[in-house]
Amino acid sequence: MSSILILITEHELYRFDLKGGRRPKIGNHWELNRVDTDDLATSVDKVLRQGPKRGANVYVLNSDWWFGTCSLGQDVLRQIDQEGIRQSLAIEAEAVSGLDAFESRVAYHPVNRTISGSDYLVLQVPEMDLLAIDDVVRQWGGKLKGLAHPSLSTVTSNSAGRRMCLEAWPDVTAVAQTMAGAETRNEVLPGGLHLGSVQEEVKQLIAAAVEESALPEGASGASAGTANEWLEVVPSGAARWFAELGLNGDEGVQIIQMEEWIRRWGEVINGRSRTEIPFVSPGKRPIGNQSRVALAALFGLLTIVGCFGHWLLSQRTLQTRQTTISGLESDIRRFGELQKQVTEIEREASLSQQELDSLSRDQAWATITRDVHLYRHAELLVALAELTPKEVLIDQIDGEADRVVVSGYSLDSQNCDRLTVKLAERVRAFGWRVHPCKVTLNEKQVYEFQIELTDDIDTVDAERTRAAIAERREQGSSSAEVNPDSIANSNTPPQLEGRQR
Amino acid sequence: MKTTKSNSTLLVALFPLAIILLGYNFLFHWPMQRELRASSAKLENLESRRVDKIDLVSNEELLKRLRREQSETSVAIGDQRQQLQTFSPTALRSVDETGIVNRLTELFRKHGLQMQDHEIVSESLPPGITKLDQVLQQHGLASGAPGSSNTQGSRRRSRPNPSANPNNGNSSNSTISRTLCRFTLRGTYGDFLSGMEDLAKTSPQTVPIRLEMEPIKFNEVERVWILVVLIG
């Protein structure tokens, strides 16, 4: 970033545009006459606007500001910090400059430290000037970097060889001395070189310097070609005073030209030796109302954006969570439905199985029941044919739905009983219960008997009945060969024939 | 003084921020946090009841297997019902009762028996048949409603014997109507016996339920037989 140096003297205003780094070059420069009625800020504004507008660091040098030496005792220094030193120096300077310590800004640099205390170079700038110039520079588009007194720029710690520089300003006369490799010794004398006291002091300083450095005779101005090697004077206007001091400008003093002087200031502000020169910096300005509003709006906007982002993030988290929840709920619901269906179908299966068992059982029972009814009468007839002895006549069979009565005649009652027992054993599998034989002896001395069979299908043994029916089926044709009619006809005993008819 | 000023500037700048934050908190953040907390709790609860996909798949497979088994059971039930249906009079409804009588007449004649008479009668049924009808009713197979027969002429239908089964009336709304036919035959003992056996083998649906054998007359070998048969 380029720099602009504004120099304000008693009657002139200068603007120098500096280019380059540690050894800057002077670019364009402008010069105006200073109007007495203009305040400092107006003067700065005028001279700034002479050149093109571009962002630059602006330094303002003004010889009007108070610049001098103040001392602080060691006892005071022990009790205060840097800010305390600044405030103490402001109060010290107030006594000399007349500027209120609380309405001014102070910059300082120590120049001499002793056991009893320290001397400081102090620059005091009215706060009002600082703020006004800062405003002007900002409005113009630059950045105010520092305010300084124009003196003390030309001798720096890295100056080669023995140097002594005297800067004569209307209210200040600054003397800087340095030996090669030694620290620079600065001294600021209050008052211009036109003052006799200042001249006397300067004279003594030069004499002391001459003596100290064992300069050849005439170095005080008599001998040509000696003093000009080490004594420099700024500005050129001060040359006339040197004549009064016995120094010849042509022989003993090197007059520093404006261009060289500005170049040296350029080196100072670019950091080569700035720390030795007190600068008042504007510091951070309080924010204006418009800026406050803008800042507040910016913060608000950022906050809204942040909140919106946070809300979106939360919303996304919530949506993700809700998606997970709905998935889990769906799984659980599906699982519940499946379990319910499983339970339901298991219940139905149980019922179906019961129904199937019942149907199977009933079907088996129905089959047996039907087969029993199909074969029971045939079996009864076969049994009677096979079991009835020759002494017994089966005469009649009466039947009802649940009852059969076999009637007949016998010569012997025991035959009836035997027939009954055998018949009961034979037809039990077909659901007949054979009751005891009822036997009566008639007037012809023939036994009449009745064998009652009642339906007892509920008590049949299914397996036995099934086997009996199967046997009945197989033996059907063979049983047909039995001729039971012979029992009732040809084989009827003679005693029974009459009764039979 | 400068510090105070910059602090106030900061406060002024931060004031709308605070208002916005408060508004956001009240209107959006806290409700959202409540929802998030609620959803988090719900999620934890659901996670504890989490159902593995394996469980779901195994349940679905179990359900399929059960449905298949249920279907097989239903088919078996259908088969059983169909078999049981053969004991219902409806099994004979499709056959002309006159045809059955003629067929039985022919059967008896084949075995040397003379058909003297036959008629549709109403008689009590044996307990076994009554119970069979009850079983059919229980399984909803009592569809032999009166009037469904195509037998012509006067008909008398048997009713289950109330005395034989006192609960009969309550077992089902529909009752089974059986058709009984009484045959009067003449023939020898052997002819009748072979006829009965043939009847049992060839006509399982025509069930004899009552038999009477009348006394034989002197010097005769044939006697009169009365046979009541369930023909439907």
XYZ file of C-alpha atoms in Angstrom:
733
model
C 0.000 0.000 0.000
C 1.359 3.374 -0.918
C 1.742 6.213 1.545
C 0.910 9.868 1.427
C 2.796 12.343 3.533
C 1.089 15.624 4.371
C 3.350 18.392 5.620
C 1.814 21.447 7.221
C 4.130 24.350 7.932
C 3.397 27.817 9.087
C 2.496 29.070 5.605
C 2.490 26.035 3.274
C 0.705 22.767 2.708
C 2.420 19.856 0.951
C 1.263 16.473 -0.269
C 3.880 13.906 -1.212
C 2.933 10.529 -2.707
C 5.538 7.967 -1.756
C 6.149 4.794 -3.733
C 8.200 1.734 -2.907
C 9.219 -0.036 0.246
C 11.995 0.628 2.702
C 13.627 3.205 0.449
C 10.636 4.940 -1.055
C 10.668 7.330 -3.964
C 8.698 10.502 -4.176
C 6.028 10.343 -6.818
C 3.740 13.288 -7.422
C 3.670 16.139 -4.981
C 1.509 19.214 -4.587
C 1.996 22.456 -2.723
C -0.572 24.981 -1.521
C -0.450 28.128 0.476
C -1.978 27.700 3.863
C -5.061 29.861 4.470
C -4.996 31.347 7.914
C -8.757 30.961 8.424
C -8.766 27.251 7.619
C -8.574 24.877 10.496
C -6.187 21.980 10.376
C -8.690 19.431 9.060
C -9.744 21.736 6.240
C -6.136 22.260 5.291
C -5.544 18.513 5.199
C -8.665 18.037 3.124
C -7.611 20.681 0.645
C -4.176 19.328 0.099
C -5.402 15.712 -0.043
C -7.817 16.559 -2.786
C -5.093 17.986 -4.961
C -4.112 14.560 -6.129
C -5.985 11.512 -7.308
C -8.061 9.564 -4.853
C -6.648 6.172 -4.017
C -6.472 4.100 -0.888
C -3.334 5.010 0.935
C -1.894 5.325 4.394
C -1.808 8.990 5.288
C 0.743 10.575 7.622
C 0.360 14.167 8.704
C 3.309 16.270 9.908
C 2.480 19.578 11.521
C 4.908 21.973 13.096
C 2.102 23.625 15.095
C 1.694 20.714 17.509
C 3.547 20.871 20.779
C 6.719 18.849 20.771
C 9.193 18.910 23.623
C 10.984 17.097 26.389
C 9.381 16.036 29.661
C 10.929 14.253 32.620
C 9.495 11.718 35.063
C 11.178 10.871 38.347
C 12.190 7.316 39.155
C 9.862 7.233 42.129
C 6.952 7.978 39.819
C 8.076 5.521 37.185
C 8.217 2.714 39.702
C 4.522 3.082 40.436
C 3.000 3.355 36.974
C 2.694 1.308 33.815
C 2.847 2.386 30.180
C -0.589 3.983 30.259
C 0.384 5.707 33.482
C 3.509 7.081 31.831
C 1.355 8.395 28.971
C -1.060 10.071 31.339
C 1.751 11.472 33.482
C 3.513 12.871 30.436
C 0.222 14.404 29.236
C -0.089 16.187 32.557
C 3.538 17.258 32.406
C 3.068 18.518 28.852
C -0.084 20.362 29.809
C 1.962 22.575 32.086
C 4.108 23.680 29.151
C 1.758 23.513 26.155
C -1.372 24.685 27.896
C -3.374 21.880 26.274
C -5.776 20.017 28.532
C -4.352 16.571 29.199
C -7.801 15.002 28.850
C -8.536 16.697 25.552
C -5.330 15.733 23.862
C -3.411 12.685 22.761
C 0.171 12.103 23.704
C 2.914 10.087 22.053
C 6.317 9.738 23.631
C 9.742 8.204 23.297
C 12.395 7.955 25.982
C 15.586 9.852 25.179
C 17.592 9.818 28.355
C 17.498 7.488 31.334
C 19.294 8.278 34.565
C 19.133 7.035 38.111
C 16.937 9.891 39.129
C 14.483 9.458 36.255
C 13.886 9.488 32.486
C 13.526 12.172 29.856
C 10.924 11.698 27.137
C 10.306 13.287 23.807
C 6.610 14.094 23.907
C 4.208 14.980 21.129
C 0.873 16.392 22.221
C -1.965 16.659 19.703
C -5.412 18.048 20.446
C -8.012 15.281 20.362
C -10.209 17.490 18.226
C -7.496 17.804 15.563
C -6.972 14.053 15.553
C -10.638 13.222 15.096
C -11.232 15.933 12.530
C -8.235 14.897 10.436
C -9.253 11.246 10.756
C -12.742 12.089 9.492
C -11.344 14.044 6.584
C -8.967 11.282 5.603
C -11.699 8.651 5.858
C -14.096 10.682 3.774
C -11.417 11.158 1.178
C -10.842 7.406 1.110
C -7.558 7.014 2.923
C -6.513 5.701 6.250
C -4.870 7.954 8.805
C -1.878 6.160 10.201
C -0.178 8.759 12.362
C 0.418 12.355 13.337
C 3.904 13.621 14.107
C 6.006 16.729 14.467
C 8.215 17.167 11.396
C 11.456 17.464 13.362
C 13.898 14.669 14.206
C 13.462 12.792 10.982
C 16.870 13.146 9.526
C 19.100 11.418 12.041
C 18.386 7.827 12.637
C 20.186 5.160 14.590
C 21.565 3.524 11.513
C 23.055 6.658 10.049
C 26.592 5.970 9.089
C 29.366 7.847 10.829
C 29.261 10.806 13.073
C 26.230 12.948 12.411
C 24.647 15.952 13.938
C 21.383 17.257 12.578
C 19.728 20.472 13.520
C 16.164 21.128 12.542
C 14.957 24.646 12.998
C 11.200 25.048 13.195
C 9.303 28.129 14.253
C 8.628 26.885 17.772
C 11.045 24.028 18.111
C 14.695 23.496 17.473
C 15.670 19.871 17.440
C 19.169 18.570 17.629
C 20.041 14.961 16.990
C 23.495 13.540 17.344
C 24.818 10.105 16.682
C 28.161 8.420 16.605
C 28.777 5.433 14.374
C 27.289 2.384 16.084
C 26.056 4.397 19.033
C 22.576 5.340 20.101
C 21.064 8.518 18.724
C 20.863 11.372 21.191
C 17.951 13.657 20.564
C 17.380 16.989 22.133
C 14.485 19.274 21.531
C 14.895 22.875 22.452
C 11.736 24.866 23.038
C 11.586 27.856 20.771
C 12.848 28.757 17.340
C 16.413 29.335 16.343
C 15.665 32.986 16.205
C 15.661 33.065 19.971
C 18.967 34.027 21.512
C 18.730 31.425 24.253
C 18.214 28.709 21.689
C 21.056 29.997 19.604
C 23.268 29.942 22.676
C 22.307 26.366 23.470
C 22.850 25.302 19.894
C 26.194 26.975 19.905
C 27.174 25.111 23.049
C 25.971 21.819 21.606
C 27.994 22.296 18.466
C 31.033 23.303 20.451
C 30.668 20.289 22.694
C 30.290 18.088 19.691
C 33.356 19.558 18.066
C 35.360 19.110 21.220
C 34.045 15.639 21.818
C 34.837 14.466 18.350
C 38.232 16.298 18.291
C 37.387 17.903 15.096
C 40.063 19.946 13.438
C 40.306 23.685 13.962
C 37.725 25.679 12.121
C 35.158 22.998 12.477
C 33.084 25.524 14.282
C 32.755 27.237 10.946
C 36.190 28.748 10.296
C 37.710 25.947 8.337
C 36.122 25.051 5.146
C 35.517 21.521 4.123
C 35.331 19.940 7.576
C 32.098 20.571 9.386
C 29.924 19.972 6.368
C 30.775 16.355 6.629
C 28.813 15.927 9.775
C 26.488 18.889 10.370
C 23.192 19.040 8.596
C 20.607 21.711 8.845
C 16.924 21.634 8.026
C 15.321 23.584 6.554
C 17.288 25.751 4.265
C 15.590 28.813 5.675
C 17.566 28.364 8.860
C 20.830 29.009 7.086
C 20.778 32.666 7.895
C 20.818 31.880 11.560
C 23.955 29.877 11.136
C 25.727 32.890 9.871
C 24.926 34.510 13.158
C 26.179 31.378 14.892
C 29.496 31.707 13.085
C 28.733 28.781 10.806
C 29.034 29.302 7.158
C 26.443 27.584 5.115
C 28.798 27.133 2.241
C 31.667 25.751 4.233
C 30.510 24.241 7.520
C 26.888 23.176 7.098
C 25.184 20.732 4.754
C 21.770 22.036 3.952
C 19.269 19.252 3.541
C 17.006 19.833 0.602
C 13.294 19.197 0.755
C 13.408 16.168 -1.506
C 16.042 14.448 0.604
C 14.211 15.383 3.782
C 10.948 13.853 2.471
C 12.799 10.741 1.388
C 14.160 10.342 4.904
C 10.646 10.721 6.292
C 9.575 8.077 3.829
C 12.123 5.726 5.341
C 10.863 6.603 8.797
C 7.229 5.886 8.069
C 8.140 2.696 6.266
C 9.583 1.337 9.460
C 13.295 1.954 9.414
C 13.502 4.150 12.503
C 9.996 4.928 13.413
C 10.235 3.839 16.989
C 12.459 6.824 17.825
C 9.855 9.327 16.715
C 6.638 9.724 18.668
C 3.567 9.236 16.499
C 0.036 9.851 17.600
C -2.181 7.233 16.022
C -5.915 7.713 15.633
C -6.667 4.316 17.112
C -10.016 2.698 16.728
C -12.803 5.125 16.110
C -16.122 4.708 17.773
C -18.679 3.335 15.400
C -21.134 5.827 13.948
C -24.891 5.499 14.146
C -25.177 4.393 10.557
C -22.431 1.880 11.088
C -24.094 0.734 14.248
C -27.325 0.184 12.413
C -25.502 -1.572 9.628
C -23.565 -3.646 12.122
C -26.696 -4.464 14.029
C -28.466 -5.347 10.797
C -25.537 -7.501 9.763
C -25.481 -9.265 13.098
C -29.226 -9.657 12.920
C -29.045 -11.037 9.420
C -26.268 -13.401 10.391
C -28.254 -14.460 13.411
C -31.339 -15.042 11.289
C -29.300 -17.043 8.806
C -27.729 -18.971 11.665
C -31.090 -19.595 13.285
C -32.586 -20.659 9.973
C -29.675 -22.997 9.392
C -30.051 -24.390 12.875
C -33.771 -24.792 12.372
C -33.198 -26.560 9.062
C -30.683 -28.849 10.711
C -33.080 -29.579 13.543
C -35.884 -30.108 11.070
C -33.778 -32.525 9.101
C -32.837 -34.358 12.284
C -36.485 -34.503 13.247
C -37.495 -35.745 9.827
C -34.805 -38.401 9.882
C -35.917 -39.465 13.325
C -39.565 -39.490 12.290
C -38.725 -41.569 9.252
C -36.928 -44.030 11.509
C -39.859 -43.992 13.922
C -42.398 -44.608 11.182
C -40.248 -47.444 9.851
C -40.006 -49.012 13.277
C -43.702 -48.477 13.898
C -44.481 -50.040 10.555
C -42.318 -53.050 11.396
C -43.867 -53.385 14.826
C -47.363 -52.940 13.416
C -46.630 -55.489 10.708
C -45.215 -57.845 13.300
C -48.282 -57.343 15.471
C -50.586 -57.968 12.531
C -48.633 -61.063 11.606
C -48.785 -62.336 15.142
C -52.483 -61.580 15.250
C -52.989 -63.388 11.972
C -50.876 -66.276 13.196
C -52.898 -66.448 16.398
C -56.133 -66.217 14.456
C -55.146 -68.824 11.936
C -53.856 -71.070 14.711
C -57.193 -70.710 16.431
C -58.965 -71.452 13.155
C -56.618 -74.371 12.579
C -57.415 -75.673 16.024
C -61.125 -75.366 15.334
C -60.700 -76.899 11.910
C -58.709 -79.724 13.404
C -61.416 -80.254 16.001
C -64.012 -80.215 13.266
C -61.920 -82.594 11.203
C -61.453 -84.900 14.169
C -65.143 -84.704 14.898
C -66.008 -85.376 11.267
C -63.534 -88.244 11.091
C -64.866 -89.714 14.303
C -68.464 -89.261 13.245
C -67.750 -90.532 9.783
C -66.186 -93.675 11.225
C -69.058 -94.032 13.614
C -71.603 -93.439 10.864
C -69.938 -96.042 8.713
C -70.105 -98.589 11.499
C -73.667 -97.616 12.327
C -74.772 -98.004 8.729
C -72.915 -101.278 8.289
C -74.374 -102.609 11.521
C -77.845 -101.786 10.292
C -77.083 -103.243 6.907
C -75.946 -106.574 8.287
C -77.571 -106.969 11.673
C -80.770 -108.591 10.390
C -78.947 -110.893 8.053
C -76.569 -111.803 10.854
C -79.506 -112.529 13.141
C -81.033 -114.817 10.569
C -77.726 -116.579 9.960
C -77.123 -116.925 13.690
C -80.568 -118.409 14.252
C -80.001 -120.846 11.392
C -76.644 -121.891 12.706
C -77.283 -121.882 16.427
C -80.797 -123.248 16.701
C -80.723 -126.935 17.693
C -83.013 -129.455 16.049
C -85.189 -129.656 19.085
C -86.045 -125.982 18.772
C -88.449 -124.395 16.304
C -88.070 -120.706 15.422
C -91.609 -119.778 14.508
C -91.811 -116.057 14.294
C -89.809 -112.881 14.383
C -91.472 -109.633 15.363
C -89.610 -106.497 14.790
C -89.806 -102.910 15.826
C -87.410 -100.082 15.291
C -85.321 -100.798 18.349
C -86.455 -104.242 19.277
C -86.729 -107.757 17.846
C -88.565 -110.644 19.440
C -87.768 -114.150 18.299
C -90.481 -116.618 19.228
C -90.508 -120.380 18.969
C -91.083 -123.777 20.553
C -88.863 -126.287 22.256
C -89.165 -129.589 23.959
C -86.485 -128.688 26.374
C -86.246 -125.391 28.156
C -82.517 -125.653 28.482
C -82.175 -125.556 24.732
C -83.827 -122.175 24.812
C -81.360 -120.887 27.324
C -78.410 -122.250 25.412
C -79.733 -120.699 22.243
C -80.151 -117.400 24.035
C -76.614 -117.445 25.372
C -75.086 -118.355 22.032
C -77.234 -115.850 20.206
C -76.230 -113.088 22.605
C -72.565 -113.846 22.022
C -73.029 -113.949 18.259
C -74.988 -110.771 17.657
C -73.404 -108.548 20.306
C -71.031 -107.084 17.722
C -74.053 -105.978 15.674
C -75.556 -103.863 18.416
C -78.047 -106.324 19.752
C -78.534 -106.940 23.412
C -80.138 -110.304 23.961
C -82.343 -110.481 27.016
C -82.988 -113.670 29.006
C -85.282 -116.064 27.311
C -88.886 -116.119 28.456
C -90.095 -119.726 28.499
C -93.561 -120.978 29.288
C -94.900 -124.569 29.217
C -98.197 -124.812 27.365
C -100.975 -127.344 27.736
C -99.352 -129.597 25.149
C -96.240 -129.825 27.292
C -94.261 -127.866 24.759
C -92.154 -124.954 25.821
C -92.947 -121.655 24.209
C -90.113 -119.188 24.374
C -89.434 -115.596 23.421
C -86.001 -114.139 23.001
C -85.984 -110.343 23.040
C -83.204 -108.412 21.360
C -83.014 -104.683 21.935
C -80.945 -102.124 20.157
C -77.703 -101.505 21.978
C -75.633 -99.931 19.262
C -74.106 -97.340 21.586
C -72.111 -99.949 23.445
C -70.599 -101.787 20.511
C -66.869 -102.217 20.294
C -65.921 -100.540 17.049
C -63.006 -102.833 16.262
C -64.896 -105.966 17.028
C -67.908 -104.754 15.079
C -65.720 -103.841 12.107
C -64.158 -107.296 12.169
C -67.541 -108.949 12.472
C -68.928 -106.976 9.558
C -65.933 -107.848 7.439
C -66.415 -111.476 8.321
C -70.078 -111.198 7.522
C -69.274 -109.760 4.102
C -66.889 -112.596 3.332
C -69.152 -115.313 4.584
C -72.269 -114.015 2.944
C -72.339 -116.605 0.169
C -71.459 -119.536 2.431
C -74.134 -118.647 4.916
C -76.587 -118.654 2.093
C -75.875 -122.341 1.725
C -77.383 -122.954 5.146
C -80.938 -123.987 4.807
C -82.634 -122.794 7.903
C -85.994 -123.721 6.508
C -85.128 -127.294 7.179
C -85.056 -126.278 10.815
C -88.533 -124.962 10.576
C -89.920 -127.607 8.252
C -88.224 -130.942 7.668
C -86.279 -130.942 10.898
C -89.156 -129.985 13.045
C -89.652 -132.641 15.716
C -92.951 -134.484 15.450
C -94.067 -133.263 18.840
C -93.917 -129.709 17.548
C -95.701 -130.235 14.257
C -99.163 -129.906 15.593
C -98.323 -126.790 17.564
C -96.476 -125.392 14.708
C -99.565 -125.449 12.592
C -14.669 6.485 28.316
C -13.719 4.821 25.061
C -14.330 1.409 26.519
C -17.779 2.424 27.683
C -18.595 3.765 24.261
C -17.461 0.644 22.446
C -19.321 -1.486 24.970
C -22.506 0.428 24.341
C -21.932 0.079 20.608
C -21.517 -3.635 21.073
C -24.646 -3.776 23.173
C -26.615 -1.854 20.554
C -25.328 -4.156 17.862
C -26.084 -7.213 19.921
C -29.564 -6.088 20.922
C -31.349 -7.167 17.719
C -29.323 -10.342 17.836
C -30.633 -11.022 21.292
C -34.183 -10.231 20.217
C -33.882 -12.538 17.253
C -32.382 -15.271 19.384
C -35.123 -14.910 21.958
C -37.805 -14.970 19.288
C -36.209 -17.934 17.610
C -35.954 -19.722 20.911
C -39.561 -19.097 21.858
C -41.115 -19.640 18.467
C -38.970 -22.273 16.859
C -36.142 -23.654 18.912
C -38.013 -24.725 22.036
C -40.967 -26.258 20.191
C -38.509 -28.035 17.945
C -36.533 -29.210 20.947
C -39.735 -30.475 22.543
C -40.542 -32.380 19.376
C -37.019 -33.693 19.187
C -37.116 -34.810 22.809
C -40.492 -36.435 22.265
C -39.300 -38.147 19.115
C -36.135 -39.215 20.880
C -38.123 -40.767 23.712
C -40.430 -42.433 21.237
C -37.478 -43.692 19.276
C -35.879 -45.153 22.387
C -39.145 -46.806 23.275
C -39.486 -48.232 19.790
C -35.861 -49.305 19.736
C -36.500 -51.320 22.882
C -39.375 -53.033 21.064
C -37.447 -53.264 17.833
C -38.491 -56.111 15.597
C -35.776 -57.842 13.664
C -36.365 -58.392 9.997
C -35.641 -62.053 10.657
C -38.605 -62.214 13.030
C -40.806 -60.602 10.430
C -39.679 -63.011 7.733
C -40.039 -66.048 9.998
C -43.509 -64.886 11.004
C -44.494 -64.422 7.395
C -43.200 -67.903 6.585
C -45.014 -69.305 9.585
C -48.172 -67.590 8.431
C -47.790 -69.039 4.955
C -47.223 -72.507 6.364
C -50.220 -72.209 8.641
C -52.381 -71.012 5.773
C -51.225 -73.916 3.659
C -51.941 -76.347 6.471
C -55.273 -74.675 7.062
C -56.075 -75.036 3.394
C -55.142 -78.718 3.512
C -57.259 -79.152 6.630
C -60.160 -77.442 4.872
C -59.808 -79.809 1.946
C -59.728 -82.744 4.358
C -62.801 -81.362 6.110
C -64.507 -81.065 2.741
C -63.640 -84.648 1.950
C -64.896 -85.811 5.310
C -68.083 -83.822 4.939
C -68.567 -85.258 1.510
C -68.120 -88.749 2.862
C -70.468 -88.028 5.715
C -72.889 -86.530 3.250
C -73.356 -90.016 1.807
C -75.193 -90.932 4.988
C -77.619 -88.127 4.438
C -80.907 -88.785 2.702
C -79.879 -86.158 0.194
C -77.539 -88.743 -1.215
C -80.581 -90.552 -2.497
C -82.650 -87.531 -3.384
C -81.230 -87.482 -6.833
C -82.425 -91.027 -7.385
C -86.037 -91.750 -8.085
C -87.515 -93.605 -5.117
C -89.703 -95.590 -7.456
C -86.572 -96.680 -9.179
C -85.120 -97.799 -5.864
C -88.230 -99.787 -5.077
C -88.149 -101.391 -8.486
C -84.512 -102.209 -8.100
C -85.114 -103.789 -4.691
C -88.089 -105.724 -6.086
C -85.878 -107.041 -8.821
C -83.163 -107.925 -6.286
C -85.567 -109.901 -4.117
C -87.081 -111.602 -7.149
C -83.610 -112.652 -8.210
C -83.267 -114.483 -4.915
C -86.594 -116.313 -5.343
C -88.685 -114.003 -3.239
C -92.103 -112.894 -4.339
C -92.968 -109.266 -3.831
C -96.475 -109.212 -2.421
C -96.685 -105.579 -1.477
C -94.682 -102.482 -0.833
C -95.572 -99.094 0.459
C -93.992 -95.940 1.842
C -94.558 -95.934 5.556
C -93.938 -93.771 8.529
C -92.306 -95.535 11.373
C -89.965 -94.922 14.183
C -86.322 -95.131 13.296
C -83.790 -97.213 15.157
C -81.776 -95.250 17.737
C -78.628 -95.578 15.655
C -80.233 -93.989 12.607
C -81.764 -91.283 14.752
C -78.420 -90.555 16.217
C -76.885 -90.576 12.766
C -79.379 -87.962 11.712
C -78.472 -85.876 14.728
C -74.830 -86.106 13.813
C -75.639 -85.022 10.286
C -77.606 -82.127 11.625
C -74.744 -81.102 13.857
C -72.500 -80.949 10.840
C -75.027 -79.015 8.819
C -75.737 -81.888 6.507
C -79.420 -82.134 7.322
C -80.507 -80.743 4.012
C -83.102 -83.350 3.306
C -85.978 -80.940 3.527
C -89.463 -82.320 2.923
C -90.701 -81.855 -0.538
C -87.362 -82.224 -2.176
C -88.139 -85.757 -3.129
C -89.542 -86.490 -6.548
C -91.490 -89.505 -5.469
C -95.049 -89.387 -6.713
C -98.207 -90.395 -4.973
C -99.023 -90.351 -1.344
C -95.992 -90.388 0.792
C -95.504 -90.985 4.423
C -92.310 -89.948 5.827
C -90.621 -91.147 8.911
C -89.766 -88.748 11.675
C -87.146 -89.356 14.296
C -88.666 -91.033 17.264
C -89.071 -88.397 19.945
C -89.035 -91.002 22.619
C -85.819 -92.426 21.338
C -84.150 -89.052 21.344
C -85.701 -86.409 23.556
C -83.162 -83.792 22.532
C -83.834 -84.228 18.914
C -86.065 -81.212 18.609
C -83.409 -78.893 19.974
C -80.452 -80.139 18.064
C -81.067 -78.237 14.894
C -83.581 -76.088 13.191
C -83.680 -78.317 10.182
C -84.723 -81.902 10.594
C -83.973 -84.903 8.468
C -86.849 -86.546 6.734
C -86.269 -90.184 5.975
C -88.278 -92.220 3.542
C -89.167 -95.726 4.586
C -90.544 -98.436 2.394
C -92.160 -101.556 3.721
C -91.877 -104.638 1.584
C -94.035 -107.713 2.028
C -92.272 -110.705 0.567
C -92.838 -114.374 0.332
C -90.074 -116.909 0.230
C -87.974 -119.404 2.067
C -85.668 -118.598 4.947
C -82.623 -119.177 2.801
C -83.895 -117.072 -0.090
C -84.660 -114.227 2.216
C -81.288 -114.489 3.929
C -79.402 -114.421 0.642
C -81.561 -111.523 -0.482
C -80.688 -109.620 2.658
C -76.979 -110.233 2.192
C -77.159 -109.184 -1.407
C -79.037 -106.065 -0.378
C -76.319 -105.190 2.112
C -73.584 -105.626 -0.458
C -75.159 -103.925 -3.412
C -77.281 -101.204 -1.862
C -75.502 -99.709 1.117
C -77.859 -96.723 1.086
C -80.948 -98.839 1.531
C -80.706 -99.847 5.146
C -83.067 -102.461 6.618
C -84.430 -101.180 9.855
C -87.127 -103.646 10.747
C -87.767 -107.290 10.036
C -90.713 -109.524 10.677
C -90.949 -113.201 9.981
C -94.434 -114.593 10.105
C -95.125 -118.154 11.170
C -94.905 -120.708 8.432
C -98.064 -122.523 7.369
C -98.329 -126.206 7.566
C -96.698 -128.123 4.747
C -95.339 -124.983 3.195
C -91.729 -124.017 2.852
C -92.308 -120.416 2.114
C -93.373 -117.828 4.596
C -94.224 -114.170 4.601
C -91.486 -111.622 5.391
C -92.008 -108.000 6.165
C -89.004 -105.825 5.660
C -88.898 -102.078 6.279
C -86.063 -100.406 4.416
C -84.707 -96.916 4.599
C -84.595 -95.747 1.044
C -83.793 -92.089 1.499
